Coordinates of C-alpha atoms and ligand atoms in Angstrom, one line a residue:
X1 CA 185.0 7.8 105.5
X2 CA 187.6 10.5 105.8
X3 CA 187.4 13.5 103.6
X4 CA 190.6 15.5 103.4
X5 CA 190.2 18.9 101.5
X6 CA 193.3 20.6 100.3
X7 CA 193.7 24.0 98.7
X8 CA 194.6 22.7 95.2
X9 CA 195.4 19.5 93.2
X10 CA 199.1 19.8 93.8
X11 CA 198.7 19.9 97.7
X12 CA 196.2 17.0 97.6
X13 CA 198.5 14.9 95.3
X14 CA 201.5 15.6 97.5
X15 CA 199.5 14.5 100.7
X16 CA 198.1 11.4 99.0
X17 CA 201.6 10.3 97.7
X18 CA 203.2 10.9 101.1
X19 CA 200.4 9.0 102.9
X20 CA 200.8 5.9 100.6
X21 CA 204.6 6.1 100.9
X22 CA 204.3 6.1 104.5
X23 CA 201.9 3.1 104.4
X24 CA 204.4 1.2 102.0
X25 CA 207.5 2.0 104.3
X26 CA 205.6 1.1 107.4
X27 CA 204.3 -2.1 105.9
X28 CA 207.8 -3.1 104.9
X29 CA 209.2 -2.5 108.3
X30 CA 206.3 -4.5 110.2
X31 CA 204.7 -7.1 107.8
X32 CA 207.3 -9.1 106.0
X33 CA 205.3 -9.6 102.8
X34 CA 204.9 -7.6 99.6
X35 CA 202.6 -4.5 99.7
X36 CA 199.7 -5.0 97.2
X37 CA 198.7 -1.6 95.6
X38 CA 195.7 -1.1 93.4
X39 CA 196.3 1.6 90.8
X40 CA 194.2 3.8 88.5
X41 CA 194.9 5.7 85.2
X42 CA 193.5 9.0 84.1
X43 CA 194.5 12.5 84.9
X44 CA 193.7 12.4 88.7
X45 CA 196.6 10.2 89.7
X46 CA 199.2 11.9 87.7
X47 CA 200.4 14.3 90.4
X48 CA 200.8 11.3 92.7
X49 CA 202.7 9.4 90.2
X50 CA 205.1 12.4 89.8
X51 CA 205.4 12.4 93.6
X52 CA 206.2 8.6 93.8
X53 CA 209.0 9.1 91.1
X54 CA 210.5 12.1 93.1
X55 CA 210.3 10.1 96.4
X56 CA 212.0 7.1 94.6
X57 CA 214.8 9.4 93.3
X58 CA 215.3 10.9 96.8
X59 CA 215.5 7.2 98.0
X60 CA 212.7 7.8 100.4
X61 CA 210.5 5.1 98.7
X62 CA 211.1 1.9 96.9
X63 CA 208.7 -0.3 95.0
X64 CA 210.9 -3.5 95.1
X65 CA 208.4 -5.0 97.5
X66 CA 205.2 -3.6 95.9
X67 CA 203.1 -5.5 93.7
X68 CA 200.3 -3.7 91.7
X69 CA 197.1 -4.5 90.2
X70 CA 195.6 -1.8 87.9
X71 CA 191.8 -1.2 87.8
X72 CA 190.9 -1.4 84.3
X73 CA 191.9 -1.6 80.6
X74 CA 190.1 -0.8 77.3
X75 CA 188.8 -3.9 75.4
X76 CA 190.5 -4.1 72.1
X77 CA 193.6 -2.1 72.6
X78 CA 197.0 -3.8 72.6
X79 CA 199.6 -3.3 75.4
X80 CA 201.6 -1.0 73.3
X81 CA 198.6 1.1 71.8
X82 CA 199.4 4.8 72.8
X83 CA 196.2 5.0 74.8
X84 CA 196.2 1.6 76.5
X85 CA 196.4 1.8 80.2
X86 CA 199.4 -0.4 80.3
X87 CA 201.4 2.0 78.1
X88 CA 200.0 4.9 80.4
X89 CA 201.4 3.1 83.5
X90 CA 204.7 2.3 81.9
X91 CA 205.1 6.1 80.7
X92 CA 203.8 7.8 83.7
X93 CA 205.1 5.5 86.5
X94 CA 206.7 2.1 86.0
X95 CA 209.5 3.2 83.7
X96 CA 210.7 5.6 86.3
X97 CA 210.8 3.4 89.5
X98 CA 212.4 0.2 90.8
X99 CA 209.3 -1.9 90.4
X100 CA 209.8 -5.6 89.2
X101 CA 207.5 -5.8 86.2
X102 CA 206.9 -9.4 87.0
X103 CA 204.8 -8.0 89.9
X104 CA 202.8 -5.7 87.8
X105 CA 199.3 -6.8 86.9
X106 CA 197.1 -5.1 84.3
X107 CA 194.0 -6.7 82.5
X108 CA 194.8 -7.8 79.0
X109 CA 192.6 -5.7 76.5
X110 CA 193.4 -8.2 73.6
X111 CA 192.3 -11.2 75.4
X112 CA 190.3 -13.7 73.3
X113 CA 188.4 -14.7 76.4
X114 CA 187.3 -11.7 78.6
X115 CA 185.4 -13.7 81.0
X116 CA 188.4 -16.0 81.6
X117 CA 190.7 -13.0 81.7
X118 CA 188.4 -11.4 84.5
X119 CA 188.2 -14.6 86.4
X120 CA 192.0 -15.0 86.3
X121 CA 192.4 -11.5 87.5
X122 CA 190.3 -12.0 90.6
X123 CA 192.2 -15.2 91.3
X124 CA 195.6 -13.4 91.0
X125 CA 194.4 -10.8 93.5
X126 CA 193.3 -13.4 95.8
X127 CA 196.5 -15.3 95.5
X128 CA 198.4 -12.3 96.6
X129 CA 196.4 -12.0 99.7
X130 CA 194.0 -9.4 98.5
X131 CA 194.7 -5.6 97.9
X132 CA 196.2 -3.7 100.8
X133 CA 195.4 -0.2 99.5
X134 CA 193.5 0.7 96.3
X135 CA 194.2 4.2 94.9
X136 CA 191.5 5.5 92.6
X137 CA 190.0 8.5 90.9
X138 CA 186.3 9.2 90.2
X139 CA 184.6 9.8 86.8
X140 CA 182.4 12.9 86.6
X141 CA 179.3 10.9 87.1
X142 CA 180.6 9.4 90.2
X143 CA 182.0 6.2 89.0
X144 CA 184.9 4.2 90.3
X145 CA 187.2 2.3 87.9
X146 CA 184.8 1.7 84.9
X147 CA 181.7 0.9 87.1
X148 CA 179.5 3.0 85.4
X149 CA 176.1 4.2 86.9
X150 CA 173.8 1.3 87.5
X151 CA 176.8 -1.1 88.1
X152 CA 176.1 -3.7 90.9
X153 CA 177.7 -2.6 94.1
X154 CA 178.9 -6.1 94.6
X155 CA 180.3 -6.5 91.1
X156 CA 183.6 -8.3 90.4
X157 CA 186.0 -7.9 87.5
X158 CA 184.1 -7.9 84.3
X159 CA 183.3 -6.4 81.0
X160 CA 181.5 -3.1 81.0
X161 CA 180.1 -0.9 78.3
X162 CA 181.1 2.7 78.7
X163 CA 178.6 5.4 78.9
X164 CA 178.4 8.2 76.4
X165 CA 179.6 10.7 79.1
X166 CA 182.7 8.6 79.8
X167 CA 183.6 8.3 76.3
X168 CA 183.3 12.1 75.9
X169 CA 185.2 12.8 79.0
X170 CA 188.0 10.4 77.7
X171 CA 187.9 11.6 74.1
X172 CA 190.7 14.2 74.9
X173 CA 193.3 11.1 74.8
X174 CA 191.8 9.9 71.5
X175 CA 192.1 12.9 69.4
X176 CA 189.0 14.6 70.8
X177 CA 186.6 12.2 69.0
X178 CA 184.4 10.2 71.5
X179 CA 183.8 7.6 68.7
X180 CA 187.6 6.8 68.8
X181 CA 187.1 5.7 72.5
X182 CA 186.7 2.1 72.8
X183 CA 183.0 1.3 73.8
X184 CA 183.9 -1.5 76.2
X185 CA 186.5 -2.1 78.8
X186 CA 187.5 -4.7 81.4
X187 CA 187.3 -3.4 84.9
X188 CA 187.6 -4.4 88.5
X189 CA 184.1 -4.5 90.2
X190 CA 182.9 -2.4 92.9
X191 CA 183.1 -5.5 95.2
X192 CA 186.8 -5.9 94.2
X193 CA 187.5 -2.4 95.3
X194 CA 185.6 -2.8 98.4
X195 CA 187.6 -6.0 99.4
X196 CA 190.8 -3.8 99.7
X197 CA 191.9 -3.1 103.2
X198 CA 191.9 0.5 102.3
X199 CA 190.7 2.7 99.7
X200 CA 192.2 6.2 98.8
X201 CA 190.4 8.3 96.1
X202 CA 191.8 11.6 94.7
X203 CA 189.1 14.0 93.3
X204 CA 190.1 17.2 91.8
X205 CA 188.3 20.0 89.8
X206 CA 184.9 21.7 89.5
X207 CA 183.7 19.1 87.0
X208 CA 183.7 16.5 89.8
X209 CA 181.9 18.7 92.4
X210 CA 178.4 17.6 91.7
X211 CA 179.4 13.9 91.9
X212 CA 181.4 14.4 94.9
X213 CA 178.5 15.9 96.8
X214 CA 176.3 13.0 95.8
X215 CA 179.0 10.4 97.0
X216 CA 179.6 12.2 100.4
X217 CA 176.2 13.6 101.3
X218 CA 173.7 11.4 99.6
X219 CA 172.9 7.8 100.4
X220 CA 174.5 4.5 99.1
X221 CA 173.3 4.5 95.4
X222 CA 174.4 2.4 92.4
X223 CA 174.0 5.5 90.2
X224 CA 177.0 7.0 91.9
X225 CA 179.1 3.9 92.3
X226 CA 181.7 5.6 94.3
X227 CA 179.2 6.0 97.1
X228 CA 180.1 2.4 98.0
X229 CA 182.8 4.0 100.2
X230 CA 180.2 4.7 102.8
X231 CA 180.3 1.1 103.4
X232 CA 184.0 0.8 103.5
X233 CA 185.8 0.6 107.0
X234 CA 188.7 2.5 105.9
X235 CA 188.0 4.9 103.0
X236 CA 189.8 8.2 102.3
X237 CA 188.7 10.8 99.8
X238 CA 191.4 13.4 99.2
X239 CA 190.1 16.5 97.2
X240 CA 190.8 20.0 96.2
X241 CA 188.7 23.0 97.1
X242 CA 187.2 23.0 93.6
X243 CA 185.8 19.6 93.9
X244 CA 184.5 20.3 97.4
X245 CA 182.6 23.4 95.9
X246 CA 179.2 21.7 96.1
X247 CA 179.4 20.4 99.5
X248 CA 177.5 21.9 102.3
X249 CA 179.3 24.2 104.5
X250 CA 178.3 22.1 107.4
X251 CA 179.8 19.0 105.6
X252 CA 183.1 20.9 105.0
X253 CA 183.4 22.3 108.5
X254 CA 182.8 18.8 109.9
X255 CA 185.4 17.0 108.0
X256 CA 188.0 19.8 108.5
X257 CA 187.4 19.8 112.2
X258 CA 188.0 16.0 112.6
X259 CA 191.1 16.1 110.3
X260 CA 192.6 18.7 112.5
X261 CA 192.9 15.9 114.9
X262 CA 193.9 13.2 112.6
X263 CA 195.9 14.6 109.6
X264 CA 198.9 12.5 108.9
X265 CA 197.7 9.5 110.7
X266 CA 197.2 6.1 109.0
X267 CA 193.7 5.0 108.8
X268 CA 194.3 1.2 108.8
X269 CA 196.2 -1.4 110.8
X270 CA 199.7 -1.5 109.5
X271 CA 199.4 -5.1 108.2
X272 CA 195.8 -4.9 107.0
X273 CA 192.9 -7.1 108.6
X274 CA 190.1 -5.7 110.6
Ligands
LIG301 C1 188.1 6.6 83.7 C2 188.8 5.6 84.6 C3 188.7 5.9 86.0 C4 189.0 7.4 86.3 C5 188.1 8.3 85.6 C6 188.4 9.7 85.7 O1 186.8 6.4 83.8 N1 188.5 4.3 84.3 O2 189.5 5.1 86.8 O3 188.9 7.7 87.8 O4 188.3 7.9 84.2 O5 189.5 10.1 85.0 P1 190.2 11.4 85.2 O6 191.0 11.3 86.4 O7 191.0 11.6 84.0 O8 189.1 12.5 85.5

């Protein structure tokens, strides 16, 4: 695992966006097939999405050959609901770039058959040859996508019941009332994320420091589902100093030292595979 600590959220976001843009551009030059990108919602990726839009406007990045799969969607929210993750993606990214919407995949929160929808989603990912890079955030309890504490580390796309902590954290998008936050969601599994060739997670703020310490310094543990990254051959956590605040000084020094040598380098093979 690489841990890249930046001074603040803006620097972390800029680095992550430039890294992913570099991967997409290199893939386009060398690999001759679409780049399959996994995407999250929430506050964490907003800085990256702003950078993507800027890079697109400056003609340094095109999404014409990028296919996307979002991590999750609330169950019971229609695509045009103001808080649906589809709407979030349209407003914060897709409306502003040259992506072909036929190549955008988001779980259907209004499905009549959630199990079938999840099965179909896994099939669609496989049909695209798997996810090249999964971008993600982390919940304050260390979860990835909606894989709440106690989720199987081999889980696949499925329905999950959200914890009280997650509903409180996300209440800010629902008029501040946790009871307005849907209690269930469709989410890719930990296993689905782990199958990506590369995983990049952005973590920001003091509120995430406790969980980041557990994920980086403690063992693999289903109570902190992002600790799955310890088993991933190409995982990068990009964070700000606030989020790194509970790491041991020794941990920080170690990761800073190795990044002096590798910063800016790609972690993976350009066309995926091991
Ligand atoms: C939700 C999402 C996650 C996201 C997390 C943190 O649980 N399902 O994908 O990482 O919130 O959100 P934020 O970035 O707003 O802190």
